Each structure stands twice: as C-alpha cells, then as structure tokens.
Amino acid sequence: MQADRLDVPLNRNRLWYRQPAAKWVQAIPIGNGKLGGMIFGKVAEEKIQLNEDSVWYGGPMERDNPDAPEHLAEIRRLLFAGRPEEAERLARMALTSSPKYFGPYQPLGDLNLYFAGHSAEADQYVRELDMDAGVARVQYRIGNVNYTRELFCSAVDDVMAVRLTCDQPGELTLSANLSRRPFDRGTVSIGSDAIAMTGQCGPDGIEYCAMLTAVSEGGRVQIIGDFVSVEEADSITLYIAAATTYRHEQPLEVCTRKIESAAAMTYTELRDRHVHDHRVLFRRMELRLGSDEAILERDRCSTDERLERIQEGEADHGLIEQFFQFGRYLLMASSRPGSLPANLQGIWNDNFTPSWESKYTININTEMNYWPAEVCNLAECHAPLFDLIDKMKASGRQTASQVYGARGFVAHHNTNLWGDTAMDGAILSSIIWPMGAAWLSLHLWEHYRFGLDRSFLAERVYPTLKEASEFFLDYLVEDSQGRLVTGPSLSPENRYRTEEGNHGVLCMGPSMDSQILHALFTGCIEAAEILNVDDTFRHQLQAARSRLPQPQIGKHGQIMEWSNDYDEPEPGHRHISHLFALHPGEQINARQTPEWAEAARRTLERRLANGGGHTGWSRAWIVNFWARLEDGEQAYEHLHALMAQSVLPNLFGNHPPFQIDANFGGTAAVAEMLLQSHGGELRLLPALPTAWAAGHIRGLRARGGFELDLEWAAGRLTRAILRSSSGSRCTVRSDQPLVVHKEGRPVETESPEAALYSFDTQAGGEYEILVTY
C-alpha cells in the first residue's frame, strides 16, 4: 500500500500515513469530549476502538482511614525528630485508605467492520486526520474501485459518524458489530437496522449502552445475529452513540434518541454542523514557523516518516506546528463542556487495566493537561475540570475532617469521576500528599485572570480558593524556625537521603507545598480584594503567607527540594516539583528574582546531567521551565528532544507508555516560548530560539483579558496586534523600542521603568504594537 502526496494541496493541519495502523499507538484519535474512537484504517477488517468518558470500573466509595487523627501528631513528631522510617511505618497503617485503590477507566468496546470483496491488495492508500475539520479519512483503491471512509465525533449531536463511499454503484458490502467488553450482557437488535451492547462496570459500577445503526443508499440493511449487515450499497453511514447511568437513568433510550436525531439529517448536514462547531474553536489560532515552500517539501513525507527524521536529528518546524495544533485538537476532543476532564490518556484507552488506572493524577499530570486551555484559546475546554473540582468538594470536606480534623476541603494525588479525595494507592512516595485540591483550585483562578469574568470569580473561583485555603490554616504547623509548614507530606514520588544515610519519603515542609500555598493564598487574597469581601479572613491568609518557607538555595546552588538540604538517591528524577515556583507558579521570576532564577537554572542543569527528562510529561515541563527562564535555545533543544524521544507515531506523547500530558504540556510550552503574561506584564517572544527566525502566531490569550497576534523576522518582533476584552491597563516588556496605535492614531504610553510600556485599553479595542528602529 503506497501513496504519493506530490499532487495533494498543502494542509498544514493534516497528519497522514501510507499504511493502516499496526498498533494502537499508530491509530488516529477522534472524540467529542464524551465519546472517542481510535481508527486503525485496516482495509478488509477494520477496528475502531471506542471509549466513553464515564466508563470507569466500580462506584463511589468511602475510604478515609478513621484512625488517622489519633496518630497524626505522632507522625509529625517523628518527622520533626528526623526519624522518617518510624514515621512512615506508622503513616502506612494510620493514614492510608481502605480499600487502597479505586477502579480504573476502561474501554467501551470495539466497532468491528468486515468488508466483502476486499481480499485483493489495496493501493493508493492514505490514512489521515484533518485537524482543521476534525475529520479522519481513509482512502484506497482495490481493482478499479476507489473507496473512501470519513469518520468524526460530533460534539453538537453527540454521535460518531462513519461514512463509507465508493465510486462504483453497489460495491459496498459489510457486516458490523460491537464487541470486546468482558462480562457484558451481550448485544440485542433494535428494530431492523440497529444493535445495542449493554452491561455494567463492576457490581456497583455504572451501567452503559453503546448503539450502532446503519443507513444505506442503495442495497439493503438487516440484522443477522448480533451483526448489522449491509449488502451491495452505493454508500453507507454508520452512527454510534453511547451513554451511561453516570449521567442518565436510561442509557438505551438516550442512545436511541441521539441516533434517531442524527439519522434524521442528511450526512452532509450532520458533517457541516460538526465542522462548523469544531472550527469555531480550532481556527482561533494559527502558528507559522516556516515558509509554505519548506513545509510543502516536508509534507511529501508522511507524518511518521517526518517523526523518524526528527529522531535522527533533523529539524522540522512544520511538524512542531502540527504537534502544537495536535495538542489543541486533543484537548477539544477529550474535554468539552458537559464532559469529564481529560484523564491520563485523554479519553483514549484500550486496556481494561491501564497503567496508573488512566485516572486523574493531580500531582502534575491533570494540571498539565489544562496548561494550554487558557493561553491557547480553548477556555471552554477548561470547564470539565472545574466541574470535577466542584464534585470533589463534598468528599474533600469529609477527608479534611475525618483524616486531619480540619475545615475546608483537601485532596491527595489521585481522583476519579466520583471526585474521590482519599489517599489512593499503597506507595508512600506518592499518596500522602495533601496538595491536590490546592493546585487544582488555582486553575479556576487562572481562568479568571485570563477572562476577568467577575461573576465567575464571585460564584465559583473565590469560594473554592477560600475553602481550599481554610484547610491549610488548620493543617499547617510551626517548625523550629517559626515557619508554617505542611506535613506529613512529600515531594511527589521522590526520596531523600539523610546525613546518616537513611532514605526517606515523608517529611515536613517540602518546597513544592510551600510554593503551591504561596500561590493559593496569593490568589485567594487578591480575589477577596477584588470582590471586597472577607477582610478578616484575608488578613489571616496574609499572616500565614508571611510565615511560609521561601525558596532556599542549597549547597549545589540549586533550589532545595526539602526543608533540609538533603541529597537525592535519584538526582535525575522525573519530577522537578521544587520548581513549581518557576512554572506554573510565579514566585521565581527571571527578571525580578534573579538569584532564585539562577538557582532554578542550576536545578535544571543538575537534573538533566543525571538523566532527568526521560518521560514525555517531564520533558514538556522542562521546556516550560526554560521558557520561563527566557532561554530560547534550551527550550528549543528540549522541545526537539521531546519530539525525538517521547512522541509515538500518531503523535501521542509517551511516558512510556502513552500519556497525553506530554501533548498538552508540549503545546503549552510552545505558547510559553512566544508569549508570557505573568508578573503583571506581557513579554512578547520571551524565549524565541534562533531556529525560528521568522514566523507568526495568531490568537494567543494573555492574563488581563488580552488576545494577541505576533509577527517576527530575523529573530525579532516586528508587529503585534492586541485585542482587549475588558479594558484593562496593559504593560508590555520589550527590549526593542515600541509605539502603540489604535485605529491609526498614536496611543500614549508610560514607562514605569526601562523596557516597560504601559497604556490604557478600551473593552473591545484593538491595538497595533510596532517596533521602531
């Protein structure tokens, strides 16, 4: 099966392959937030692996350890005394949950298509994903017949559509069924043209339904056994719908309504509705890192061939463009209003016992999934995470009270669709970490900072920040230096070595905790000031914040990971949690805290010198770190390493195995290299590498209610367009002299210090920023 792309017009947002997928990590993903599919593109016997976002094994559980409050003080005493082994022994018994784990996210099943008359070898084969339209396509020729398949998941109509056509009448004959979930209730026929597969995910789990129907032009459709059979058709449209009792009392009835509604339209109408909805989001942004001629030359190679060239050391700016947009595409496909958030694998999972249960791991991974949501102009896709945080509050209040005797709400390092907040698992280096709700709450604050929706701030952001903060006002304890520290806690998944040579996991006051709390308290204080509420509570937070440990510089010139300057048994560890204050936090700033910034640089250098960055998500975080340090060359080097070492043939990120956070973290990193808006100022092209000498990006969002287009040449900014949604005052940092115009007339700017340009904006106004030489 070979294809030649020389005669195909350039589509910079298209991934394509010359052959069917031989493995799951070569298949093409489609999705609408709730329903997802992986398309192999096989010719005679096709498989489309299906997922529905609420198909998790088991139901909600109460797992908090009732013995925790009795032993909490003793665990802290042992840790303060430098006796981590004794503290960990007691914590394992007194703090960990029962049962230890909750159930995994699981596949919905497979849609199997068996084509008659496809025994001969196909030629002119192409399998592709048009990210701009949100449509996957498979094309091939057998004999003198050309076959085409189009597949998409519509968020508007909540169905998957599979359109099968050929250029000769009556040449489509297939049988289709749904299969692969163990212990399901089997498949039943629904009328003369549909089948439904039903079952339950464990004894107390949700019940699910998947339905398939076929509509043909020409030929005939009938049900034989548990198959839909279509014979001698000119074209066929398959509709797939899924639902569970997580959202609906009667999933079968819901699936029936969805399919009847979709089938009442023509295929063209259904497709047009989907493409329009998709493009409203996708086309908000455009990235160009190379000329059309250069990209066209690269596009003569398939996507997997281009990736192989990157692995051999070649540069391919066009594939970086596509990787950036692929991250946006995946977020749109796995996280839409009304869906669950993107989990460790988005919504795509083919394993009934997936790695790490494909859950929401909230000590970095889930947060990284949503780093591109605001800056990359997909704010709506952030909404499912906010809904999950709301669901976590009831459980989190119970965990705070029963485990810690505290107010507010708390979560640990994992959660699920039920909003579970108990310690999850049996590995101490992960589970006794009470910072999950605090970090997640900052995503609501970031959503406000980008959009400045005061109602959202009052109704959803501030109550969440306040309740997360209340927990820590009760939980923090004073150390020997009079500081307020967390504990028992840990630096996620890492270990330390004491002077006596003992290894420890649990500790008091790990650096990441203090950095997260600085951000949480700061956000809550600022939100209260904006809303003019809770003066007394605000003063309590200010007092507590002033007593948090500040980032400390250790004996190697690094940011210390723990409150003591311990050595690490694994100095190249994948987690770099103690640089939270650099990214996504804002305490460490290349311009405003140069000593801390230099220590952060040293921390990265030591991690990397010892083999750090060996997982996809870790490497993506490293790119963001270098971008915050305004080092474009290092950022680009590690972005290239991410592509070369941690990206699978279908451009999925690789831990290994597949984890989607590398995709989202990589997309966010590209944006961070080109625009930063923390610290109260906009920084245009702060980490532009020399490899990207010329280009443009359109549609980036910035804190303060701004949207920007940037153009550059010869490695320097030439022009920017700034759109203001709320009329905030704008401050731009630039080492190049700037002038600002609105509707062709100069705008007065002030320079509070060198290289800063500050000016007022009007809501709905558009401003041109030009470089003067």
PDB file of C-alpha atoms in Angstrom, residues 12-209:
ATOM      1  CA  ARG A  12      -0.562  22.408   7.467  1.00  0.00           C
ATOM      2  CA  ASN A  13      -3.004  20.878   9.935  1.00  0.00           C
ATOM      3  CA  ARG A  14      -3.183  17.401   8.460  1.00  0.00           C
ATOM      4  CA  LEU A  15      -1.481  14.271   9.737  1.00  0.00           C
ATOM      5  CA  TRP A  16      -1.194  11.448   7.199  1.00  0.00           C
ATOM      6  CA  TYR A  17       0.128   7.897   6.849  1.00  0.00           C
ATOM      7  CA  ARG A  18       0.774   5.499   3.975  1.00  0.00           C
ATOM      8  CA  GLN A  19      -0.492   2.376   5.749  1.00  0.00           C
ATOM      9  CA  PRO A  20      -3.037   1.170   8.307  1.00  0.00           C
ATOM     10  CA  ALA A  21      -2.106   1.217  11.968  1.00  0.00           C
ATOM     11  CA  ALA A  22      -0.450  -1.993  13.077  1.00  0.00           C
ATOM     12  CA  LYS A  23      -0.556  -0.939  16.739  1.00  0.00           C
ATOM     13  CA  TRP A  24      -2.915   1.104  18.899  1.00  0.00           C
ATOM     14  CA  VAL A  25      -0.322   3.889  19.251  1.00  0.00           C
ATOM     15  CA  GLN A  26      -0.384   4.300  15.463  1.00  0.00           C
ATOM     16  CA  ALA A  27      -4.162   4.735  15.264  1.00  0.00           C
ATOM     17  CA  ILE A  28      -5.806   8.136  14.717  1.00  0.00           C
ATOM     18  CA  PRO A  29      -7.849   9.599  17.618  1.00  0.00           C
ATOM     19  CA  ILE A  30     -11.224  11.280  17.233  1.00  0.00           C
ATOM     20  CA  GLY A  31     -13.518  12.472  20.006  1.00  0.00           C
ATOM     21  CA  ASN A  32     -16.135  14.926  21.212  1.00  0.00           C
ATOM     22  CA  GLY A  33     -15.234  15.066  24.915  1.00  0.00           C
ATOM     23  CA  LYS A  34     -17.507  12.168  25.899  1.00  0.00           C
ATOM     24  CA  LEU A  35     -17.203   9.690  23.033  1.00  0.00           C
ATOM     25  CA  GLY A  36     -13.873   8.747  21.494  1.00  0.00           C
ATOM     26  CA  GLY A  37     -12.519   6.428  18.843  1.00  0.00           C
ATOM     27  CA  MET A  38      -9.156   5.142  17.645  1.00  0.00           C
ATOM     28  CA  ILE A  39      -9.076   4.498  13.897  1.00  0.00           C
ATOM     29  CA  PHE A  40      -6.748   1.805  12.604  1.00  0.00           C
ATOM     30  CA  GLY A  41      -7.724   2.158   8.953  1.00  0.00           C
ATOM     31  CA  LYS A  42      -7.470  -1.532   8.104  1.00  0.00           C
ATOM     32  CA  VAL A  43      -8.846  -2.460   4.714  1.00  0.00           C
ATOM     33  CA  ALA A  44     -10.666  -5.802   4.917  1.00  0.00           C
ATOM     34  CA  GLU A  45     -11.335  -5.952   8.666  1.00  0.00           C
ATOM     35  CA  GLU A  46     -11.389  -2.558  10.305  1.00  0.00           C
ATOM     36  CA  LYS A  47     -11.422  -1.957  14.052  1.00  0.00           C
ATOM     37  CA  ILE A  48     -12.462   1.315  15.659  1.00  0.00           C
ATOM     38  CA  GLN A  49     -11.694   1.135  19.362  1.00  0.00           C
ATOM     39  CA  LEU A  50     -14.319   3.004  21.400  1.00  0.00           C
ATOM     40  CA  ASN A  51     -14.305   4.936  24.657  1.00  0.00           C
ATOM     41  CA  GLU A  52     -16.942   6.779  26.660  1.00  0.00           C
ATOM     42  CA  ASP A  53     -15.589   9.102  29.316  1.00  0.00           C
ATOM     43  CA  SER A  54     -17.698   7.782  32.237  1.00  0.00           C
ATOM     44  CA  VAL A  55     -16.931   4.069  31.732  1.00  0.00           C
ATOM     45  CA  TRP A  56     -14.964   3.504  34.950  1.00  0.00           C
ATOM     46  CA  TYR A  57     -14.935   0.270  36.934  1.00  0.00           C
ATOM     47  CA  GLY A  58     -16.722   0.391  40.272  1.00  0.00           C
ATOM     48  CA  GLY A  59     -18.716   3.020  42.073  1.00  0.00           C
ATOM     49  CA  PRO A  60     -18.031   5.696  44.694  1.00  0.00           C
ATOM     50  CA  MET A  61     -16.503   4.551  47.982  1.00  0.00           C
ATOM     51  CA  GLU A  62     -15.763   5.972  51.421  1.00  0.00           C
ATOM     52  CA  ARG A  63     -12.139   5.053  52.042  1.00  0.00           C
ATOM     53  CA  ASP A  64     -10.735   7.522  54.594  1.00  0.00           C
ATOM     54  CA  ASN A  65      -8.838   5.928  57.477  1.00  0.00           C
ATOM     55  CA  PRO A  66     -10.706   6.561  60.773  1.00  0.00           C
ATOM     56  CA  ASP A  67      -7.521   6.033  62.815  1.00  0.00           C
ATOM     57  CA  ALA A  68      -5.702   8.960  61.216  1.00  0.00           C
ATOM     58  CA  PRO A  69      -6.495  11.752  63.723  1.00  0.00           C
ATOM     59  CA  GLU A  70      -5.249   9.707  66.676  1.00  0.00           C
ATOM     60  CA  HIS A  71      -1.788   9.236  65.141  1.00  0.00           C
ATOM     61  CA  LEU A  72      -1.250  12.422  63.128  1.00  0.00           C
ATOM     62  CA  ALA A  73       0.617  14.305  65.865  1.00  0.00           C
ATOM     63  CA  GLU A  74       2.984  11.384  66.499  1.00  0.00           C
ATOM     64  CA  ILE A  75       3.817  11.091  62.806  1.00  0.00           C
ATOM     65  CA  ARG A  76       4.679  14.781  62.749  1.00  0.00           C
ATOM     66  CA  ARG A  77       6.798  14.455  65.899  1.00  0.00           C
ATOM     67  CA  LEU A  78       8.821  11.634  64.379  1.00  0.00           C
ATOM     68  CA  LEU A  79       9.382  13.587  61.177  1.00  0.00           C
ATOM     69  CA  PHE A  80      10.494  16.718  63.028  1.00  0.00           C
ATOM     70  CA  ALA A  81      12.861  14.499  65.007  1.00  0.00           C
ATOM     71  CA  GLY A  82      14.489  13.185  61.826  1.00  0.00           C
ATOM     72  CA  ARG A  83      13.079   9.658  62.153  1.00  0.00           C
ATOM     73  CA  PRO A  84      11.345   9.151  58.766  1.00  0.00           C
ATOM     74  CA  GLU A  85      11.401   5.339  58.810  1.00  0.00           C
ATOM     75  CA  GLU A  86       9.391   5.195  62.036  1.00  0.00           C
ATOM     76  CA  ALA A  87       7.036   7.908  60.795  1.00  0.00           C
ATOM     77  CA  GLU A  88       6.462   6.074  57.536  1.00  0.00           C
ATOM     78  CA  ARG A  89       5.737   2.796  59.295  1.00  0.00           C
ATOM     79  CA  LEU A  90       3.047   4.461  61.385  1.00  0.00           C
ATOM     80  CA  ALA A  91       1.687   6.522  58.484  1.00  0.00           C
ATOM     81  CA  ARG A  92       1.305   3.431  56.312  1.00  0.00           C
ATOM     82  CA  MET A  93      -1.018   1.941  58.915  1.00  0.00           C
ATOM     83  CA  ALA A  94      -2.770   5.031  60.252  1.00  0.00           C
ATOM     84  CA  LEU A  95      -3.207   7.263  57.200  1.00  0.00           C
ATOM     85  CA  THR A  96      -3.586   5.120  54.099  1.00  0.00           C
ATOM     86  CA  SER A  97      -7.072   4.305  52.868  1.00  0.00           C
ATOM     87  CA  SER A  98      -9.062   1.095  52.759  1.00  0.00           C
ATOM     88  CA  PRO A  99      -9.583  -0.132  50.138  1.00  0.00           C
ATOM     89  CA  LYS A 100      -6.298   1.206  48.829  1.00  0.00           C
ATOM     90  CA  TYR A 101      -7.329   1.780  45.192  1.00  0.00           C
ATOM     91  CA  PHE A 102     -10.370   2.843  43.232  1.00  0.00           C
ATOM     92  CA  GLY A 103     -11.273   1.313  39.890  1.00  0.00           C
ATOM     93  CA  PRO A 104      -9.755   2.155  36.502  1.00  0.00           C
ATOM     94  CA  TYR A 105     -11.047   3.968  33.465  1.00  0.00           C
ATOM     95  CA  GLN A 106     -11.910   1.321  30.877  1.00  0.00           C
ATOM     96  CA  PRO A 107     -12.720   0.896  27.174  1.00  0.00           C
ATOM     97  CA  LEU A 108     -16.279   0.914  25.939  1.00  0.00           C
ATOM     98  CA  GLY A 109     -15.524  -1.750  23.331  1.00  0.00           C
ATOM     99  CA  ASP A 110     -14.746  -2.090  19.636  1.00  0.00           C
ATOM    100  CA  LEU A 111     -16.663  -1.384  16.472  1.00  0.00           C
ATOM    101  CA  ASN A 112     -15.656  -4.120  14.021  1.00  0.00           C
ATOM    102  CA  LEU A 113     -16.232  -3.718  10.297  1.00  0.00           C
ATOM    103  CA  TYR A 114     -15.849  -6.692   7.942  1.00  0.00           C
ATOM    104  CA  PHE A 115     -15.793  -5.766   4.235  1.00  0.00           C
ATOM    105  CA  ALA A 116     -16.696  -8.217   1.490  1.00  0.00           C
ATOM    106  CA  GLY A 117     -14.741  -8.063  -1.753  1.00  0.00           C
ATOM    107  CA  HIS A 118     -11.634  -6.641  -0.070  1.00  0.00           C
ATOM    108  CA  SER A 119      -9.362  -9.673  -0.294  1.00  0.00           C
ATOM    109  CA  ALA A 120      -7.187  -8.180  -3.029  1.00  0.00           C
ATOM    110  CA  GLU A 121      -4.372  -5.859  -2.017  1.00  0.00           C
ATOM    111  CA  ALA A 122      -5.250  -2.177  -1.870  1.00  0.00           C
ATOM    112  CA  ASP A 123      -3.132   0.528  -3.431  1.00  0.00           C
ATOM    113  CA  GLN A 124      -3.110   4.344  -3.351  1.00  0.00           C
ATOM    114  CA  TYR A 125      -3.729   4.042   0.384  1.00  0.00           C
ATOM    115  CA  VAL A 126      -3.846   7.152   2.585  1.00  0.00           C
ATOM    116  CA  ARG A 127      -4.976   7.429   6.212  1.00  0.00           C
ATOM    117  CA  GLU A 128      -5.225  10.973   7.541  1.00  0.00           C
ATOM    118  CA  LEU A 129      -6.535  13.314  10.187  1.00  0.00           C
ATOM    119  CA  ASP A 130      -7.698  16.763   9.122  1.00  0.00           C
ATOM    120  CA  MET A 131      -7.306  18.623  12.410  1.00  0.00           C
ATOM    121  CA  ASP A 132      -8.837  21.776  10.944  1.00  0.00           C
ATOM    122  CA  ALA A 133     -12.130  19.987  10.201  1.00  0.00           C
ATOM    123  CA  GLY A 134     -11.963  17.406  12.969  1.00  0.00           C
ATOM    124  CA  VAL A 135     -12.436  14.632  10.403  1.00  0.00           C
ATOM    125  CA  ALA A 136     -10.416  11.461   9.855  1.00  0.00           C
ATOM    126  CA  ARG A 137     -10.271   9.852   6.460  1.00  0.00           C
ATOM    127  CA  VAL A 138      -9.140   6.564   4.882  1.00  0.00           C
ATOM    128  CA  GLN A 139      -8.800   6.231   1.107  1.00  0.00           C
ATOM    129  CA  TYR A 140      -7.634   3.333  -1.033  1.00  0.00           C
ATOM    130  CA  ARG A 141      -8.228   1.575  -4.345  1.00  0.00           C
ATOM    131  CA  ILE A 142      -8.982  -2.094  -4.991  1.00  0.00           C
ATOM    132  CA  GLY A 143      -9.132  -3.076  -8.632  1.00  0.00           C
ATOM    133  CA  ASN A 144     -10.973  -0.293 -10.413  1.00  0.00           C
ATOM    134  CA  VAL A 145     -12.949   0.870  -7.346  1.00  0.00           C
ATOM    135  CA  ASN A 146     -11.935   3.819  -5.149  1.00  0.00           C
ATOM    136  CA  TYR A 147     -13.106   3.637  -1.538  1.00  0.00           C
ATOM    137  CA  THR A 148     -13.331   6.445   0.998  1.00  0.00           C
ATOM    138  CA  ARG A 149     -14.171   6.455   4.694  1.00  0.00           C
ATOM    139  CA  GLU A 150     -14.838   9.597   6.709  1.00  0.00           C
ATOM    140  CA  LEU A 151     -15.095   9.478  10.493  1.00  0.00           C
ATOM    141  CA  PHE A 152     -15.772  12.079  13.154  1.00  0.00           C
ATOM    142  CA  CYS A 153     -17.278  12.515  16.611  1.00  0.00           C
ATOM    143  CA  SER A 154     -19.779  15.351  16.734  1.00  0.00           C
ATOM    144  CA  ALA A 155     -19.947  17.391  19.934  1.00  0.00           C
ATOM    145  CA  VAL A 156     -23.077  19.112  18.614  1.00  0.00           C
ATOM    146  CA  ASP A 157     -25.064  15.916  18.120  1.00  0.00           C
ATOM    147  CA  ASP A 158     -23.087  13.586  20.437  1.00  0.00           C
ATOM    148  CA  VAL A 159     -22.646  10.770  17.921  1.00  0.00           C
ATOM    149  CA  MET A 160     -19.817   9.200  15.994  1.00  0.00           C
ATOM    150  CA  ALA A 161     -20.382   9.023  12.253  1.00  0.00           C
ATOM    151  CA  VAL A 162     -18.622   6.663   9.854  1.00  0.00           C
ATOM    152  CA  ARG A 163     -19.303   7.437   6.198  1.00  0.00           C
ATOM    153  CA  LEU A 164     -18.366   4.770   3.633  1.00  0.00           C
ATOM    154  CA  THR A 165     -18.440   5.581  -0.082  1.00  0.00           C
ATOM    155  CA  CYS A 166     -17.077   4.260  -3.355  1.00  0.00           C
ATOM    156  CA  ASP A 167     -17.125   5.445  -6.946  1.00  0.00           C
ATOM    157  CA  GLN A 168     -18.898   2.380  -8.363  1.00  0.00           C
ATOM    158  CA  PRO A 169     -22.549   1.524  -7.603  1.00  0.00           C
ATOM    159  CA  GLY A 170     -23.345  -1.420  -5.337  1.00  0.00           C
ATOM    160  CA  GLU A 171     -19.721  -2.108  -4.320  1.00  0.00           C
ATOM    161  CA  LEU A 172     -20.139  -1.789  -0.557  1.00  0.00           C
ATOM    162  CA  THR A 173     -20.997  -4.901   1.432  1.00  0.00           C
ATOM    163  CA  LEU A 174     -20.103  -5.150   5.111  1.00  0.00           C
ATOM    164  CA  SER A 175     -21.066  -6.629   8.440  1.00  0.00           C
ATOM    165  CA  ALA A 176     -20.551  -4.665  11.643  1.00  0.00           C
ATOM    166  CA  ASN A 177     -20.777  -5.486  15.321  1.00  0.00           C
ATOM    167  CA  LEU A 178     -19.857  -4.185  18.758  1.00  0.00           C
ATOM    168  CA  SER A 179     -17.642  -6.307  20.964  1.00  0.00           C
ATOM    169  CA  ARG A 180     -14.840  -6.802  23.491  1.00  0.00           C
ATOM    170  CA  ARG A 181     -16.177  -5.769  26.891  1.00  0.00           C
ATOM    171  CA  PRO A 182     -15.879  -8.842  29.147  1.00  0.00           C
ATOM    172  CA  PHE A 183     -18.963  -9.969  31.037  1.00  0.00           C
ATOM    173  CA  ASP A 184     -21.276  -7.632  29.146  1.00  0.00           C
ATOM    174  CA  ARG A 185     -24.914  -8.509  28.682  1.00  0.00           C
ATOM    175  CA  GLY A 186     -24.459  -9.109  25.002  1.00  0.00           C
ATOM    176  CA  THR A 187     -25.875  -7.314  22.011  1.00  0.00           C
ATOM    177  CA  VAL A 188     -29.536  -7.046  21.149  1.00  0.00           C
ATOM    178  CA  SER A 189     -31.227  -5.923  17.963  1.00  0.00           C
ATOM    179  CA  ILE A 190     -33.149  -2.656  17.922  1.00  0.00           C
ATOM    180  CA  GLY A 191     -35.567  -2.760  15.034  1.00  0.00           C
ATOM    181  CA  SER A 192     -34.292  -3.842  11.625  1.00  0.00           C
ATOM    182  CA  ASP A 193     -31.165  -1.699  11.367  1.00  0.00           C
ATOM    183  CA  ALA A 194     -29.589  -1.222  14.806  1.00  0.00           C
ATOM    184  CA  ILE A 195     -27.909  -3.140  17.602  1.00  0.00           C
ATOM    185  CA  ALA A 196     -27.127  -2.173  21.195  1.00  0.00           C
ATOM    186  CA  MET A 197     -24.477  -3.524  23.573  1.00  0.00           C
ATOM    187  CA  THR A 198     -25.193  -3.095  27.299  1.00  0.00           C
ATOM    188  CA  GLY A 199     -23.542  -4.043  30.555  1.00  0.00           C
ATOM    189  CA  GLN A 200     -22.230  -2.882  33.904  1.00  0.00           C
ATOM    190  CA  CYS A 201     -18.729  -1.864  35.039  1.00  0.00           C
ATOM    191  CA  GLY A 202     -18.452  -3.978  38.152  1.00  0.00           C
ATOM    192  CA  PRO A 203     -21.120  -4.946  40.709  1.00  0.00           C
ATOM    193  CA  ASP A 204     -21.661  -1.374  41.926  1.00  0.00           C
ATOM    194  CA  GLY A 205     -20.439   0.400  38.808  1.00  0.00           C
ATOM    195  CA  ILE A 206     -22.250   2.401  36.183  1.00  0.00           C
ATOM    196  CA  GLU A 207     -24.369   0.718  33.507  1.00  0.00           C
ATOM    197  CA  TYR A 208     -23.552   1.534  29.913  1.00  0.00           C
ATOM    198  CA  CYS A 209     -25.020   1.266  26.455  1.00  0.00           C
TER     199      CYS A 209
END
